Amino acid sequence: MSEPRAQATARRRPAAPPPGPQFFTRLAVQLVFLLLVIWIFSYFYGNVIETMNRLGLAFDFRWLKQQAGFGISEGIGFEPSDSYGRAFVVGVVNTLRVVFFGILLATAIGFAAGLARLSSNWLVRAIAAVYVEVFRNTPLLLQLLFWYGAVILKLPPVREAVNLFDRIFLSQRGAYIPRFTLPEERGLWTAYFLFTVVASAAVYWLRRRRLQRLDRPGFPFLWGLGAWAALLAVGWAVLGSPLEMELPVLQRFNFTGGWQLTPEFSAMLLGLSVYTGAFIAEVVRGGIQAVDKGQREAAAALGLRPFHVQYLVVLPQALRTIVPPLTSQYLNLAKNSSLAVAIGYPELFNVGTTTMNQTGQTLPVFLVIVVSYLSLSLLTSLFMNWWNRRLAYMH
């Protein structure tokens, strides 16, 4: 900037008024509040350290390397001779399992129930309303105990397990479902699988470019996903099955083979999914109703079919309203997984309480639990915020 122009800009910019007494009063209040918070935390921290010293404990994390001495019946391999640090890893993995599958199932239930709440069929609308009101207005802990004690543990014993199409078996010991594994000899499937990934990515990119060129909303990832599924189906028909299915088989005392979902995991998955699904249903219903009715009428007047009205007009706008509260429901589901301690599912909080009782390291164990849940919540928020920004960019 030239000298005359800079002088002209400085002349036009009004000078900031000097800070008055009100500014210094606010600053003093904030400093006093900050000192008060620091004093409170220092007092409690000193109290905890003094108590731990009196009990012969030190505030450190060396106990993570000590031998745990207890077993964990579920999750990745763990022996009582392993360390407390390994036990926490098993707890985190079990938490991630139930949270990941819970989010998928709760989303499916919530969207189905939310659309059913808007159905023109009275019976469908009434059933969805009863589901939402019952499960949204009863405590989650009560529901978990119901699924665990009144449903799953009341199933028949193993030898009389409920048989679903000779593929799925339900008993008091949980659910037994087929397990799919990759064969050692994959033949042409590896190359064909890479081809399906590249081809579906190309379909996604082309569809996205077309939507951008036409300035139309849409979901190009559905095109990519559909193309991938269609190519896999063609490969399945031509090259044969790419997976080996291992079915559960009833032996003398129990099933062997397949994948076993323990009663605790099944109860947690059902409880969290059905409970959170009721809240998601209301989020979906509110998001769809937030779209202006005139837009539906305008789309119908243009000759669009009801499916295209929902797909091209209503849903893209509703998603921008749905995603922010949907993020809150996902975070609630992750945090509510800590209630698994009530039915004995060995997730993060359950392992943490056992470790706390054995080592006496209350504060360090709480810090590990808090950091773990905080990391899980922040990662979920980051992903959902990224998706929300992407929706805003697309639309």
mmCIF file of C-alpha atoms in Angstrom:
data_model
loop_
_atom_site.group_PDB
_atom_site.id
_atom_site.type_symbol
_atom_site.label_atom_id
_atom_site.label_comp_id
_atom_site.label_asym_id
_atom_site.label_seq_id
_atom_site.Cartn_x
_atom_site.Cartn_y
_atom_site.Cartn_z
ATOM 1 C CA MET A 1 0.000 0.000 0.000
ATOM 2 C CA SER A 2 1.392 3.367 -0.995
ATOM 3 C CA GLU A 3 2.090 5.993 1.644
ATOM 4 C CA PRO A 4 -0.717 8.444 0.715
ATOM 5 C CA ARG A 5 -3.269 5.584 0.525
ATOM 6 C CA ALA A 6 -2.182 4.187 3.920
ATOM 7 C CA GLN A 7 -2.523 7.640 5.443
ATOM 8 C CA ALA A 8 -5.967 7.999 3.932
ATOM 9 C CA THR A 9 -7.054 4.588 5.324
ATOM 10 C CA ALA A 10 -5.721 5.510 8.771
ATOM 11 C CA ARG A 11 -7.683 8.725 8.632
ATOM 12 C CA ARG A 12 -10.922 6.917 7.720
ATOM 13 C CA ARG A 13 -10.560 4.224 10.446
ATOM 14 C CA PRO A 14 -11.987 5.481 13.769
ATOM 15 C CA ALA A 15 -9.683 5.184 16.739
ATOM 16 C CA ALA A 16 -10.646 2.586 19.365
ATOM 17 C CA PRO A 17 -11.957 4.199 22.533
ATOM 18 C CA PRO A 18 -9.794 3.743 25.626
ATOM 19 C CA PRO A 19 -10.934 0.978 28.039
ATOM 20 C CA GLY A 20 -13.285 2.300 30.657
ATOM 21 C CA PRO A 21 -14.013 1.242 34.248
ATOM 22 C CA GLN A 22 -16.515 -1.383 33.035
ATOM 23 C CA PHE A 23 -13.757 -3.175 31.103
ATOM 24 C CA PHE A 24 -11.475 -3.395 34.150
ATOM 25 C CA THR A 25 -14.382 -4.562 36.326
ATOM 26 C CA ARG A 26 -15.156 -7.454 33.942
ATOM 27 C CA LEU A 27 -11.477 -8.341 33.735
ATOM 28 C CA ALA A 28 -11.176 -8.415 37.528
ATOM 29 C CA VAL A 29 -14.276 -10.629 37.881
ATOM 30 C CA GLN A 30 -12.922 -13.091 35.328
ATOM 31 C CA LEU A 31 -9.527 -13.226 37.067
ATOM 32 C CA VAL A 32 -11.169 -13.850 40.428
ATOM 33 C CA PHE A 33 -13.307 -16.618 38.935
ATOM 34 C CA LEU A 34 -10.260 -18.214 37.299
ATOM 35 C CA LEU A 35 -8.304 -18.116 40.585
ATOM 36 C CA LEU A 36 -11.297 -19.630 42.400
ATOM 37 C CA VAL A 37 -11.480 -22.531 39.914
ATOM 38 C CA ILE A 38 -7.726 -23.133 40.208
ATOM 39 C CA TRP A 39 -7.948 -23.099 44.017
ATOM 40 C CA ILE A 40 -10.850 -25.619 44.019
ATOM 41 C CA PHE A 41 -9.007 -28.009 41.689
ATOM 42 C CA SER A 42 -5.787 -27.631 43.680
ATOM 43 C CA TYR A 43 -7.608 -28.360 46.926
ATOM 44 C CA PHE A 44 -9.220 -31.557 45.627
ATOM 45 C CA TYR A 45 -6.037 -32.660 43.861
ATOM 46 C CA GLY A 46 -3.999 -32.183 47.030
ATOM 47 C CA ASN A 47 -6.631 -34.056 49.029
ATOM 48 C CA VAL A 48 -6.541 -37.001 46.610
ATOM 49 C CA ILE A 49 -2.724 -37.111 46.563
ATOM 50 C CA GLU A 50 -2.577 -36.987 50.373
ATOM 51 C CA THR A 51 -5.098 -39.833 50.650
ATOM 52 C CA MET A 52 -3.222 -41.935 48.084
ATOM 53 C CA ASN A 53 0.079 -41.360 49.927
ATOM 54 C CA ARG A 54 -1.544 -42.367 53.201
ATOM 55 C CA LEU A 55 -2.702 -45.622 51.531
ATOM 56 C CA GLY A 56 0.750 -46.239 50.083
ATOM 57 C CA LEU A 57 -0.306 -45.493 46.488
ATOM 58 C CA ALA A 58 1.398 -43.292 43.938
ATOM 59 C CA PHE A 59 -0.262 -41.244 41.223
ATOM 60 C CA ASP A 60 1.289 -42.871 38.178
ATOM 61 C CA PHE A 61 0.427 -45.320 35.411
ATOM 62 C CA ARG A 62 2.964 -48.060 36.124
ATOM 63 C CA TRP A 63 0.078 -50.327 37.155
ATOM 64 C CA LEU A 64 -0.820 -50.631 33.457
ATOM 65 C CA LYS A 65 2.137 -53.044 33.127
ATOM 66 C CA GLN A 66 1.198 -55.155 36.134
ATOM 67 C CA GLN A 67 -0.412 -58.573 35.811
ATOM 68 C CA ALA A 68 -4.203 -58.293 35.808
ATOM 69 C CA GLY A 69 -5.043 -61.619 37.432
ATOM 70 C CA PHE A 70 -8.625 -61.732 36.165
ATOM 71 C CA GLY A 71 -10.174 -63.115 33.019
ATOM 72 C CA ILE A 72 -12.269 -61.489 30.305
ATOM 73 C CA SER A 73 -14.707 -63.880 28.695
ATOM 74 C CA GLU A 74 -15.333 -61.908 25.504
ATOM 75 C CA GLY A 75 -13.374 -60.103 22.830
ATOM 76 C CA ILE A 76 -9.822 -60.479 21.595
ATOM 77 C CA GLY A 77 -7.598 -62.963 23.355
ATOM 78 C CA PHE A 78 -6.876 -62.230 26.990
ATOM 79 C CA GLU A 79 -5.355 -64.321 29.779
ATOM 80 C CA PRO A 80 -5.206 -63.543 33.518
ATOM 81 C CA SER A 81 -1.428 -63.344 33.173
ATOM 82 C CA ASP A 82 -1.750 -60.387 30.785
ATOM 83 C CA SER A 83 -1.355 -56.788 31.957
ATOM 84 C CA TYR A 84 -3.970 -54.217 32.961
ATOM 85 C CA GLY A 85 -3.034 -52.284 29.832
ATOM 86 C CA ARG A 86 -4.003 -55.271 27.702
ATOM 87 C CA ALA A 87 -7.263 -55.540 29.662
ATOM 88 C CA PHE A 88 -8.088 -51.925 28.775
ATOM 89 C CA VAL A 89 -7.401 -52.640 25.098
ATOM 90 C CA VAL A 90 -9.870 -55.557 25.251
ATOM 91 C CA GLY A 91 -12.416 -53.267 26.932
ATOM 92 C CA VAL A 92 -12.012 -50.591 24.261
ATOM 93 C CA VAL A 93 -12.392 -53.147 21.454
ATOM 94 C CA ASN A 94 -15.558 -54.556 23.058
ATOM 95 C CA THR A 95 -16.932 -51.014 23.412
ATOM 96 C CA LEU A 96 -16.171 -50.234 19.768
ATOM 97 C CA ARG A 97 -17.898 -53.463 18.669
ATOM 98 C CA VAL A 98 -21.147 -52.717 20.441
ATOM 99 C CA VAL A 99 -21.068 -48.998 19.501
ATOM 100 C CA PHE A 100 -20.339 -49.614 15.804
ATOM 101 C CA PHE A 101 -23.009 -52.274 15.276
ATOM 102 C CA GLY A 102 -25.376 -50.369 17.574
ATOM 103 C CA ILE A 103 -25.104 -47.224 15.430
ATOM 104 C CA LEU A 104 -25.798 -49.195 12.244
ATOM 105 C CA LEU A 105 -28.806 -51.009 13.720
ATOM 106 C CA ALA A 106 -30.203 -47.940 15.499
ATOM 107 C CA THR A 107 -29.969 -45.905 12.288
ATOM 108 C CA ALA A 108 -31.871 -48.558 10.326
ATOM 109 C CA ILE A 109 -34.545 -48.859 13.037
ATOM 110 C CA GLY A 110 -34.801 -45.089 13.465
ATOM 111 C CA PHE A 111 -35.203 -44.288 9.775
ATOM 112 C CA ALA A 112 -37.776 -47.073 9.319
ATOM 113 C CA ALA A 113 -39.760 -45.949 12.369
ATOM 114 C CA GLY A 114 -39.474 -42.269 11.413
ATOM 115 C CA LEU A 115 -40.857 -42.915 7.927
ATOM 116 C CA ALA A 116 -43.560 -45.160 9.418
ATOM 117 C CA ARG A 117 -44.603 -42.281 11.690
ATOM 118 C CA LEU A 118 -45.410 -40.299 8.530
ATOM 119 C CA SER A 119 -47.182 -43.148 6.766
ATOM 120 C CA SER A 120 -50.713 -42.627 5.461
ATOM 121 C CA ASN A 121 -51.607 -46.073 6.817
ATOM 122 C CA TRP A 122 -53.182 -45.646 10.263
ATOM 123 C CA LEU A 123 -52.039 -49.033 11.618
ATOM 124 C CA VAL A 124 -48.399 -48.537 10.566
ATOM 125 C CA ARG A 125 -48.429 -45.012 11.991
ATOM 126 C CA ALA A 126 -49.940 -46.195 15.290
ATOM 127 C CA ILE A 127 -47.449 -49.073 15.737
ATOM 128 C CA ALA A 128 -44.541 -46.693 15.112
ATOM 129 C CA ALA A 129 -45.970 -44.184 17.591
ATOM 130 C CA VAL A 130 -46.353 -46.838 20.303
ATOM 131 C CA TYR A 131 -42.789 -48.031 19.734
ATOM 132 C CA VAL A 132 -41.365 -44.520 19.968
ATOM 133 C CA GLU A 133 -43.347 -43.524 23.050
ATOM 134 C CA VAL A 134 -42.665 -46.765 24.965
ATOM 135 C CA PHE A 135 -38.941 -47.036 24.368
ATOM 136 C CA ARG A 136 -38.191 -43.324 24.520
ATOM 137 C CA ASN A 137 -39.916 -42.823 27.861
ATOM 138 C CA THR A 138 -38.557 -45.763 29.853
ATOM 139 C CA PRO A 139 -35.060 -45.924 31.394
ATOM 140 C CA LEU A 140 -32.380 -47.574 29.308
ATOM 141 C CA LEU A 141 -31.128 -49.579 32.284
ATOM 142 C CA LEU A 142 -34.591 -51.103 32.690
ATOM 143 C CA GLN A 143 -34.666 -51.997 28.999
ATOM 144 C CA LEU A 144 -31.231 -53.634 29.161
ATOM 145 C CA LEU A 145 -32.304 -55.779 32.109
ATOM 146 C CA PHE A 146 -35.486 -56.668 30.208
ATOM 147 C CA TRP A 147 -33.642 -57.784 27.071
ATOM 148 C CA TYR A 148 -31.071 -59.699 29.106
ATOM 149 C CA GLY A 149 -33.162 -61.298 31.849
ATOM 150 C CA ALA A 150 -36.646 -61.535 30.348
ATOM 151 C CA VAL A 151 -35.855 -62.246 26.705
ATOM 152 C CA ILE A 152 -32.432 -63.732 26.021
ATOM 153 C CA LEU A 153 -31.985 -65.788 29.192
ATOM 154 C CA LYS A 154 -35.546 -67.124 28.754
ATOM 155 C CA LEU A 155 -34.738 -68.645 25.372
ATOM 156 C CA PRO A 156 -34.652 -72.468 25.159
ATOM 157 C CA PRO A 157 -31.520 -74.374 26.196
ATOM 158 C CA VAL A 158 -28.896 -75.205 23.598
ATOM 159 C CA ARG A 159 -30.321 -78.587 22.557
ATOM 160 C CA GLU A 160 -33.737 -76.973 21.945
ATOM 161 C CA ALA A 161 -32.406 -73.796 20.310
ATOM 162 C CA VAL A 162 -34.690 -71.847 17.991
ATOM 163 C CA ASN A 163 -33.750 -72.791 14.419
ATOM 164 C CA LEU A 164 -34.014 -70.074 11.768
ATOM 165 C CA PHE A 165 -33.554 -71.547 8.274
ATOM 166 C CA ASP A 166 -30.774 -73.889 9.526
ATOM 167 C CA ARG A 167 -28.497 -70.838 9.576
ATOM 168 C CA ILE A 168 -29.214 -68.984 12.809
ATOM 169 C CA PHE A 169 -29.805 -70.578 16.203
ATOM 170 C CA LEU A 170 -31.042 -68.765 19.308
ATOM 171 C CA SER A 171 -30.579 -70.198 22.799
ATOM 172 C CA GLN A 172 -29.860 -69.181 26.386
ATOM 173 C CA ARG A 173 -26.179 -69.027 25.481
ATOM 174 C CA GLY A 174 -26.773 -66.387 22.830
ATOM 175 C CA ALA A 175 -27.113 -66.375 19.057
ATOM 176 C CA TYR A 176 -25.110 -68.551 16.678
ATOM 177 C CA ILE A 177 -24.817 -67.178 13.165
ATOM 178 C CA PRO A 178 -22.773 -68.187 10.076
ATOM 179 C CA ARG A 179 -19.208 -66.952 9.815
ATOM 180 C CA PHE A 180 -17.744 -66.000 6.471
ATOM 181 C CA THR A 181 -14.037 -66.441 5.840
ATOM 182 C CA LEU A 182 -11.744 -65.940 2.862
ATOM 183 C CA PRO A 183 -10.541 -69.184 1.244
ATOM 184 C CA GLU A 184 -6.831 -69.813 0.843
ATOM 185 C CA GLU A 185 -7.217 -70.261 -2.926
ATOM 186 C CA ARG A 186 -8.875 -67.063 -4.159
ATOM 187 C CA GLY A 187 -8.258 -67.589 -7.870
ATOM 188 C CA LEU A 188 -9.292 -64.600 -9.958
ATOM 189 C CA TRP A 189 -11.312 -63.066 -7.166
ATOM 190 C CA THR A 190 -8.523 -60.787 -5.889
ATOM 191 C CA ALA A 191 -8.083 -59.124 -9.285
ATOM 192 C CA TYR A 192 -11.836 -59.001 -9.873
ATOM 193 C CA PHE A 193 -12.427 -57.450 -6.450
ATOM 194 C CA LEU A 194 -9.938 -54.669 -7.202
ATOM 195 C CA PHE A 195 -11.714 -54.136 -10.523
ATOM 196 C CA THR A 196 -15.092 -53.770 -8.757
ATOM 197 C CA VAL A 197 -13.628 -51.165 -6.387
ATOM 198 C CA VAL A 198 -12.141 -49.106 -9.229
ATOM 199 C CA ALA A 199 -15.286 -49.418 -11.370
ATOM 200 C CA SER A 200 -17.625 -48.397 -8.525
ATOM 201 C CA ALA A 201 -15.355 -45.433 -7.686
ATOM 202 C CA ALA A 202 -15.549 -44.384 -11.355
ATOM 203 C CA VAL A 203 -19.365 -44.635 -11.273
ATOM 204 C CA TYR A 204 -19.426 -42.493 -8.129
ATOM 205 C CA TRP A 205 -17.164 -39.862 -9.684
ATOM 206 C CA LEU A 206 -19.094 -39.711 -12.964
ATOM 207 C CA ARG A 207 -22.439 -39.469 -11.190
ATOM 208 C CA ARG A 208 -21.154 -36.721 -8.913
ATOM 209 C CA ARG A 209 -19.843 -34.727 -11.846
ATOM 210 C CA ARG A 210 -23.153 -35.108 -13.668
ATOM 211 C CA LEU A 211 -25.091 -33.876 -10.628
ATOM 212 C CA GLN A 212 -22.750 -30.902 -10.289
ATOM 213 C CA ARG A 213 -23.122 -30.093 -13.998
ATOM 214 C CA LEU A 214 -26.906 -30.264 -13.781
ATOM 215 C CA ASP A 215 -26.870 -28.414 -10.424
ATOM 216 C CA ARG A 216 -29.057 -31.120 -8.932
ATOM 217 C CA PRO A 217 -29.017 -32.700 -5.457
ATOM 218 C CA GLY A 218 -28.569 -36.432 -5.115
ATOM 219 C CA PHE A 219 -26.600 -39.219 -3.482
ATOM 220 C CA PRO A 220 -23.794 -40.327 -5.812
ATOM 221 C CA PHE A 221 -22.422 -42.729 -3.197
ATOM 222 C CA LEU A 222 -25.622 -44.783 -3.604
ATOM 223 C CA TRP A 223 -24.796 -45.163 -7.300
ATOM 224 C CA GLY A 224 -21.259 -46.270 -6.447
ATOM 225 C CA LEU A 225 -22.511 -48.663 -3.801
ATOM 226 C CA GLY A 226 -25.146 -50.094 -6.127
ATOM 227 C CA ALA A 227 -22.612 -50.575 -8.919
ATOM 228 C CA TRP A 228 -20.251 -52.324 -6.510
ATOM 229 C CA ALA A 229 -23.010 -54.673 -5.287
ATOM 230 C CA ALA A 230 -24.099 -55.441 -8.877
ATOM 231 C CA LEU A 231 -20.525 -56.220 -9.979
ATOM 232 C CA LEU A 232 -20.018 -58.465 -6.956
ATOM 233 C CA ALA A 233 -23.252 -60.319 -7.813
ATOM 234 C CA VAL A 234 -22.035 -60.849 -11.394
ATOM 235 C CA GLY A 235 -18.689 -62.122 -10.121
ATOM 236 C CA TRP A 236 -20.455 -64.434 -7.693
ATOM 237 C CA ALA A 237 -22.494 -65.924 -10.560
ATOM 238 C CA VAL A 238 -19.495 -66.348 -12.884
ATOM 239 C CA LEU A 239 -16.547 -67.127 -10.568
ATOM 240 C CA GLY A 240 -18.442 -68.742 -7.723
ATOM 241 C CA SER A 241 -18.611 -67.702 -4.093
ATOM 242 C CA PRO A 242 -15.646 -65.586 -2.903
ATOM 243 C CA LEU A 243 -16.261 -66.575 0.712
ATOM 244 C CA GLU A 244 -16.464 -69.788 2.654
ATOM 245 C CA MET A 245 -19.433 -70.010 4.963
ATOM 246 C CA GLU A 246 -18.962 -71.834 8.250
ATOM 247 C CA LEU A 247 -22.294 -72.856 9.757
ATOM 248 C CA PRO A 248 -22.810 -73.472 13.484
ATOM 249 C CA VAL A 249 -23.313 -77.188 14.151
ATOM 250 C CA LEU A 250 -24.855 -78.619 17.305
ATOM 251 C CA GLN A 251 -22.548 -81.047 19.038
ATOM 252 C CA ARG A 252 -23.109 -82.891 22.261
ATOM 253 C CA PHE A 253 -23.099 -79.940 24.671
ATOM 254 C CA ASN A 254 -22.884 -76.815 22.523
ATOM 255 C CA PHE A 255 -22.634 -75.446 18.996
ATOM 256 C CA THR A 256 -19.320 -75.439 17.215
ATOM 257 C CA GLY A 257 -18.337 -73.322 14.241
ATOM 258 C CA GLY A 258 -19.990 -70.115 13.123
ATOM 259 C CA TRP A 259 -19.926 -66.926 15.141
ATOM 260 C CA GLN A 260 -21.372 -66.783 18.642
ATOM 261 C CA LEU A 261 -22.998 -63.618 19.969
ATOM 262 C CA THR A 262 -22.957 -63.952 23.731
ATOM 263 C CA PRO A 263 -26.117 -63.143 25.730
ATOM 264 C CA GLU A 264 -24.459 -60.030 27.168
ATOM 265 C CA PHE A 265 -23.434 -58.680 23.749
ATOM 266 C CA SER A 266 -26.827 -59.524 22.244
ATOM 267 C CA ALA A 267 -28.660 -57.760 25.092
ATOM 268 C CA MET A 268 -26.454 -54.679 24.807
ATOM 269 C CA LEU A 269 -26.843 -54.513 21.028
ATOM 270 C CA LEU A 270 -30.627 -54.920 21.182
ATOM 271 C CA GLY A 271 -31.055 -52.523 24.096
ATOM 272 C CA LEU A 272 -28.908 -49.710 22.716
ATOM 273 C CA SER A 273 -30.258 -50.048 19.167
ATOM 274 C CA VAL A 274 -33.950 -50.149 20.052
ATOM 275 C CA TYR A 275 -33.623 -47.349 22.631
ATOM 276 C CA THR A 276 -31.592 -45.011 20.410
ATOM 277 C CA GLY A 277 -33.692 -45.928 17.370
ATOM 278 C CA ALA A 278 -36.760 -44.413 19.077
ATOM 279 C CA PHE A 279 -34.974 -41.044 19.394
ATOM 280 C CA ILE A 280 -33.632 -41.225 15.838
ATOM 281 C CA ALA A 281 -37.181 -41.881 14.600
ATOM 282 C CA GLU A 282 -38.293 -38.544 16.015
ATOM 283 C CA VAL A 283 -35.250 -36.826 14.540
ATOM 284 C CA VAL A 284 -36.073 -38.242 11.100
ATOM 285 C CA ARG A 285 -39.752 -37.336 11.405
ATOM 286 C CA GLY A 286 -38.904 -33.769 12.445
ATOM 287 C CA GLY A 287 -36.363 -33.379 9.648
ATOM 288 C CA ILE A 288 -38.798 -34.486 6.956
ATOM 289 C CA GLN A 289 -41.600 -32.333 8.320
ATOM 290 C CA ALA A 290 -39.242 -29.339 8.380
ATOM 291 C CA VAL A 291 -39.149 -29.352 4.559
ATOM 292 C CA ASP A 292 -41.609 -26.840 3.220
ATOM 293 C CA LYS A 293 -44.814 -28.480 2.005
ATOM 294 C CA GLY A 294 -44.797 -26.201 -1.015
ATOM 295 C CA GLN A 295 -41.647 -27.889 -2.311
ATOM 296 C CA ARG A 296 -43.402 -31.261 -2.404
ATOM 297 C CA GLU A 297 -46.337 -29.708 -4.197
ATOM 298 C CA ALA A 298 -44.050 -27.938 -6.681
ATOM 299 C CA ALA A 299 -42.132 -31.173 -7.372
ATOM 300 C CA ALA A 300 -45.400 -33.064 -7.889
ATOM 301 C CA ALA A 301 -46.646 -30.312 -10.184
ATOM 302 C CA LEU A 302 -43.519 -30.797 -12.310
ATOM 303 C CA GLY A 303 -44.531 -34.407 -12.858
ATOM 304 C CA LEU A 304 -42.091 -36.128 -10.506
ATOM 305 C CA ARG A 305 -43.185 -39.452 -9.084
ATOM 306 C CA PRO A 306 -43.581 -39.772 -5.285
ATOM 307 C CA PHE A 307 -40.290 -41.703 -5.010
ATOM 308 C CA HIS A 308 -38.408 -39.018 -6.936
ATOM 309 C CA VAL A 309 -40.064 -36.305 -4.842
ATOM 310 C CA GLN A 310 -38.709 -37.942 -1.701
ATOM 311 C CA TYR A 311 -35.321 -38.821 -3.197
ATOM 312 C CA LEU A 312 -34.562 -35.625 -5.076
ATOM 313 C CA VAL A 313 -36.423 -32.941 -3.142
ATOM 314 C CA VAL A 314 -37.376 -33.928 0.404
ATOM 315 C CA LEU A 315 -34.548 -36.156 1.620
ATOM 316 C CA PRO A 316 -31.602 -33.936 0.533
ATOM 317 C CA GLN A 317 -33.085 -30.990 2.423
ATOM 318 C CA ALA A 318 -34.200 -33.077 5.393
ATOM 319 C CA LEU A 319 -30.719 -34.547 5.877
ATOM 320 C CA ARG A 320 -29.279 -31.122 6.644
ATOM 321 C CA THR A 321 -31.767 -30.870 9.500
ATOM 322 C CA ILE A 322 -31.360 -34.506 10.569
ATOM 323 C CA VAL A 323 -27.565 -34.838 10.746
ATOM 324 C CA PRO A 324 -26.765 -32.464 13.699
ATOM 325 C CA PRO A 325 -29.246 -34.078 16.164
ATOM 326 C CA LEU A 326 -28.320 -37.486 14.742
ATOM 327 C CA THR A 327 -24.747 -36.830 15.871
ATOM 328 C CA SER A 328 -25.997 -36.230 19.409
ATOM 329 C CA GLN A 329 -27.850 -39.553 19.356
ATOM 330 C CA TYR A 330 -24.714 -41.388 18.215
ATOM 331 C CA LEU A 331 -22.747 -39.788 21.046
ATOM 332 C CA ASN A 332 -25.445 -40.769 23.531
ATOM 333 C CA LEU A 333 -25.320 -44.349 22.297
ATOM 334 C CA ALA A 334 -21.554 -44.474 22.782
ATOM 335 C CA LYS A 335 -21.788 -43.084 26.310
ATOM 336 C CA ASN A 336 -24.755 -45.283 27.242
ATOM 337 C CA SER A 337 -22.653 -48.346 26.443
ATOM 338 C CA SER A 338 -21.131 -47.891 29.910
ATOM 339 C CA LEU A 339 -24.405 -49.304 31.329
ATOM 340 C CA ALA A 340 -23.138 -52.694 30.150
ATOM 341 C CA VAL A 341 -21.634 -53.071 33.614
ATOM 342 C CA ALA A 342 -25.185 -53.874 34.834
ATOM 343 C CA ILE A 343 -25.383 -57.093 32.795
ATOM 344 C CA GLY A 344 -21.725 -58.075 32.891
ATOM 345 C CA TYR A 345 -20.640 -57.227 29.344
ATOM 346 C CA PRO A 346 -16.869 -56.598 29.577
ATOM 347 C CA GLU A 347 -16.651 -53.211 27.908
ATOM 348 C CA LEU A 348 -14.407 -50.299 28.883
ATOM 349 C CA PHE A 349 -16.167 -49.185 32.065
ATOM 350 C CA ASN A 350 -16.619 -52.753 33.299
ATOM 351 C CA VAL A 351 -12.893 -53.478 32.891
ATOM 352 C CA GLY A 352 -12.094 -50.117 34.481
ATOM 353 C CA THR A 353 -14.135 -50.779 37.640
ATOM 354 C CA THR A 354 -12.507 -54.206 38.059
ATOM 355 C CA THR A 355 -9.072 -52.646 37.640
ATOM 356 C CA MET A 356 -9.979 -49.905 40.086
ATOM 357 C CA ASN A 357 -11.053 -52.382 42.758
ATOM 358 C CA GLN A 358 -7.892 -54.449 42.412
ATOM 359 C CA THR A 359 -5.274 -51.723 42.169
ATOM 360 C CA GLY A 360 -6.860 -48.940 44.231
ATOM 361 C CA GLN A 361 -5.744 -46.463 41.536
ATOM 362 C CA THR A 362 -9.088 -44.698 41.360
ATOM 363 C CA LEU A 363 -8.020 -41.402 39.836
ATOM 364 C CA PRO A 364 -5.630 -42.757 37.165
ATOM 365 C CA VAL A 365 -8.170 -45.400 36.113
ATOM 366 C CA PHE A 366 -10.870 -42.735 35.827
ATOM 367 C CA LEU A 367 -8.542 -40.632 33.713
ATOM 368 C CA VAL A 368 -7.943 -43.546 31.325
ATOM 369 C CA ILE A 369 -11.699 -44.181 31.046
ATOM 370 C CA VAL A 370 -12.476 -40.486 30.501
ATOM 371 C CA VAL A 371 -9.794 -40.095 27.828
ATOM 372 C CA SER A 372 -11.043 -43.225 26.034
ATOM 373 C CA TYR A 373 -14.688 -42.083 25.939
ATOM 374 C CA LEU A 374 -13.633 -38.538 25.033
ATOM 375 C CA SER A 375 -11.552 -39.798 22.102
ATOM 376 C CA LEU A 376 -14.429 -41.952 20.865
ATOM 377 C CA SER A 377 -16.888 -39.053 21.072
ATOM 378 C CA LEU A 378 -14.537 -36.582 19.378
ATOM 379 C CA LEU A 379 -13.852 -38.959 16.499
ATOM 380 C CA THR A 380 -17.592 -39.516 16.021
ATOM 381 C CA SER A 381 -18.222 -35.769 16.084
ATOM 382 C CA LEU A 382 -15.425 -35.079 13.616
ATOM 383 C CA PHE A 383 -16.819 -37.588 11.125
ATOM 384 C CA MET A 384 -20.415 -36.367 11.448
ATOM 385 C CA ASN A 385 -19.349 -32.709 11.184
ATOM 386 C CA TRP A 386 -17.369 -33.549 8.060
ATOM 387 C CA TRP A 387 -20.455 -35.236 6.580
ATOM 388 C CA ASN A 388 -22.645 -32.285 7.550
ATOM 389 C CA ARG A 389 -20.279 -29.820 5.851
ATOM 390 C CA ARG A 390 -20.206 -32.045 2.788
ATOM 391 C CA LEU A 391 -24.005 -32.068 2.639
ATOM 392 C CA ALA A 392 -24.011 -28.278 2.846
ATOM 393 C CA TYR A 393 -21.467 -28.119 0.007
ATOM 394 C CA MET A 394 -23.402 -30.560 -2.182
ATOM 395 C CA HIS A 395 -26.714 -28.790 -1.717
#
